C-alpha positions in Angstrom: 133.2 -113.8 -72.8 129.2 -113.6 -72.3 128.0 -114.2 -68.9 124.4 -115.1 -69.5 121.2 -114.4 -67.0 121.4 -117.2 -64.4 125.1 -118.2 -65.2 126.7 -119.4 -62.0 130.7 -117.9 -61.8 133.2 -119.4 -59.5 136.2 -117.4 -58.8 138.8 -119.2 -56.6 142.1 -119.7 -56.1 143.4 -121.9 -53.1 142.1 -120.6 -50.3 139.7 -118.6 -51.1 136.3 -119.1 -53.0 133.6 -117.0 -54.1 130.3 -118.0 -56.1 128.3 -115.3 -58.3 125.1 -116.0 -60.3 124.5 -113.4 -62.9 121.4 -111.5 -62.0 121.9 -109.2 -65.0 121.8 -109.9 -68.6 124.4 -111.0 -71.0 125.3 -107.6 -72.5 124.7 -105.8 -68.8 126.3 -108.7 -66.8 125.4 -108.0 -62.5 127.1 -110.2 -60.5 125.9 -111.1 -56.9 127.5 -113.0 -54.1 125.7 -116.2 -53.4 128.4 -118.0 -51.6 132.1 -117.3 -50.0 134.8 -119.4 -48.5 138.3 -118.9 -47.5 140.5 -121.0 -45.7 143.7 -120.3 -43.7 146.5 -121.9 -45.1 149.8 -120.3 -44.0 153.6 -120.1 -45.2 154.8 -123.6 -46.0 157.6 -122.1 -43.6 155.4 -121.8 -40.8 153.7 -125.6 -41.0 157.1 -127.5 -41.2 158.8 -128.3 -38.5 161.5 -130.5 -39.7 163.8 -130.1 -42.6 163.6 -132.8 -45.5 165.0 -136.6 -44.3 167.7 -138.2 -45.9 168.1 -141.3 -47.2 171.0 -143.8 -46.8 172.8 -145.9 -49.8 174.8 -149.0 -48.8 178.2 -148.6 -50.1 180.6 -151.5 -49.9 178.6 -153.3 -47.5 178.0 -150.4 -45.4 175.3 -147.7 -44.9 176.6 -144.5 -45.9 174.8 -141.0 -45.8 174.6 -139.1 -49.4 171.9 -141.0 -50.8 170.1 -138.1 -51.5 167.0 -135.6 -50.0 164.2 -137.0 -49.7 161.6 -135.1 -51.6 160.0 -132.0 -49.3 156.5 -132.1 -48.5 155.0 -128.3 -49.5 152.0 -128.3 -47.6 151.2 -125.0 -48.7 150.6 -126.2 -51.6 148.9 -129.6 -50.6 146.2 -127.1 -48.8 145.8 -125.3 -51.6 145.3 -128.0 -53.9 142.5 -129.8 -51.5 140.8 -126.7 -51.4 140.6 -126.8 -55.0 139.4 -130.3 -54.6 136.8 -128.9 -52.2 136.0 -126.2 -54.6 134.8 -129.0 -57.1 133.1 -131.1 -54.6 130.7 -127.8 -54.2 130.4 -127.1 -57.7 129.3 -131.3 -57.9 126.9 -131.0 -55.2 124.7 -127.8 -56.7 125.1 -128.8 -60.4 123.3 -132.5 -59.2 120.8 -129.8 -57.5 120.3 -128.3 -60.6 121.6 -125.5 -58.8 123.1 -123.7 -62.4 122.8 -124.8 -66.0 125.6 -122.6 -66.9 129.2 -122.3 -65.1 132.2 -120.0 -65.7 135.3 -120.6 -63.8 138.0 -118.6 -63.2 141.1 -119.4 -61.3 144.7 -118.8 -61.7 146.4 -121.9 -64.0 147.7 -124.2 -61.2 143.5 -124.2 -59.3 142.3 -124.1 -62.6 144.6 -127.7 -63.4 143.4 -128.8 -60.2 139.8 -128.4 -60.5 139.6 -129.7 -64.0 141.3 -133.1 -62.4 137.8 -133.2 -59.9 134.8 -131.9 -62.1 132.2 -134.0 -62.5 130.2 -135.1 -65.8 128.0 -133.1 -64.9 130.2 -130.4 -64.1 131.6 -130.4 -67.0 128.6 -130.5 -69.4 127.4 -127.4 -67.6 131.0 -125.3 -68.1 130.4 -122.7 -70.4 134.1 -121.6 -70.4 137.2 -121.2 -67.6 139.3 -118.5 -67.5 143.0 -118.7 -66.2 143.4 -115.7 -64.0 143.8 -114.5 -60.2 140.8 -112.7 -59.6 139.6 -113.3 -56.2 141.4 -110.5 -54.2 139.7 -107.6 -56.9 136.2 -106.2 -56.2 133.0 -107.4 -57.9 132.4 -105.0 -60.5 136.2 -105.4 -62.2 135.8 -109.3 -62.0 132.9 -108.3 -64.2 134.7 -106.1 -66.1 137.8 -108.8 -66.8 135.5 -111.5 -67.6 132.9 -110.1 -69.8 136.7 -108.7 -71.8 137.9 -111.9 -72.4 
């Protein structure tokens, strides 16, 4: 995929966010950091602190336990999914600045879902294409390298 001069990149996954703009050319793509973010979201083990309720079914007049778990709340995941929310609410805020005229995302499949659910029109009439990968924990040049291959 081309990354043209001036295209705006967002590479993100739930907790952490960075935003390029191509200060290269299309064939000799050189991508600078404009903007980071990253957000501490532990273990879902280690934000709990109760285990899943129960609910009761009445069974011949009486309450009886067995009704089934209640479903878990991961908030792991719940983080990670507002900070893809977040992530949208950014990209929203500079496209109505006329911040960028052209977008690239890229974002492993479950942030990538989650972002679509939150762009804006004008979000979206800007994306010039999305790309479902993790990228955010490899250095500039091979995020480069990955997208400009795809």
């Amino acid at each position: 995929m081309q990354i043209p001069h001036n295209t705006c990149v967002l590479v993100a996954d739930g907790r952490k966010m960075l935003f390029f703009r191509n200060e290269g050319t299309a064939t000799a793509p050189d991508l600078v950091v404009e903007d980071q973010q990253m957000q501490a979201n532990p273990a879902d083990r280690h934000q709990k602190t109760d285990a899943a309720g129960q609910s009761l079914s009445l069974r011949g007049g009486n309450f009886a336990s067995g009704g089934g778990n209640m479903g878990e709340a991961d908030y792991h995941q719940q983080a990670e999914d507002r900070f893809a929310a977040d992530a949208a609410d950014l990209l929203k805020r500079r496209a109505l600045a006329n911040d960028f005229e052209s977008l690239i995302v890229v974002a492993p499949p479950r942030t990538l879902g989650e972002l679509r659910k939150h762009y804006h029109k004008t979000v979206a009439d800007r994306l010039a294409g999305e790309l479902d990968k993790d990228l955010t924990g490899h250095p500039v040049d091979q995020i480069t390298k990955l997208i400009a291959a795809a």
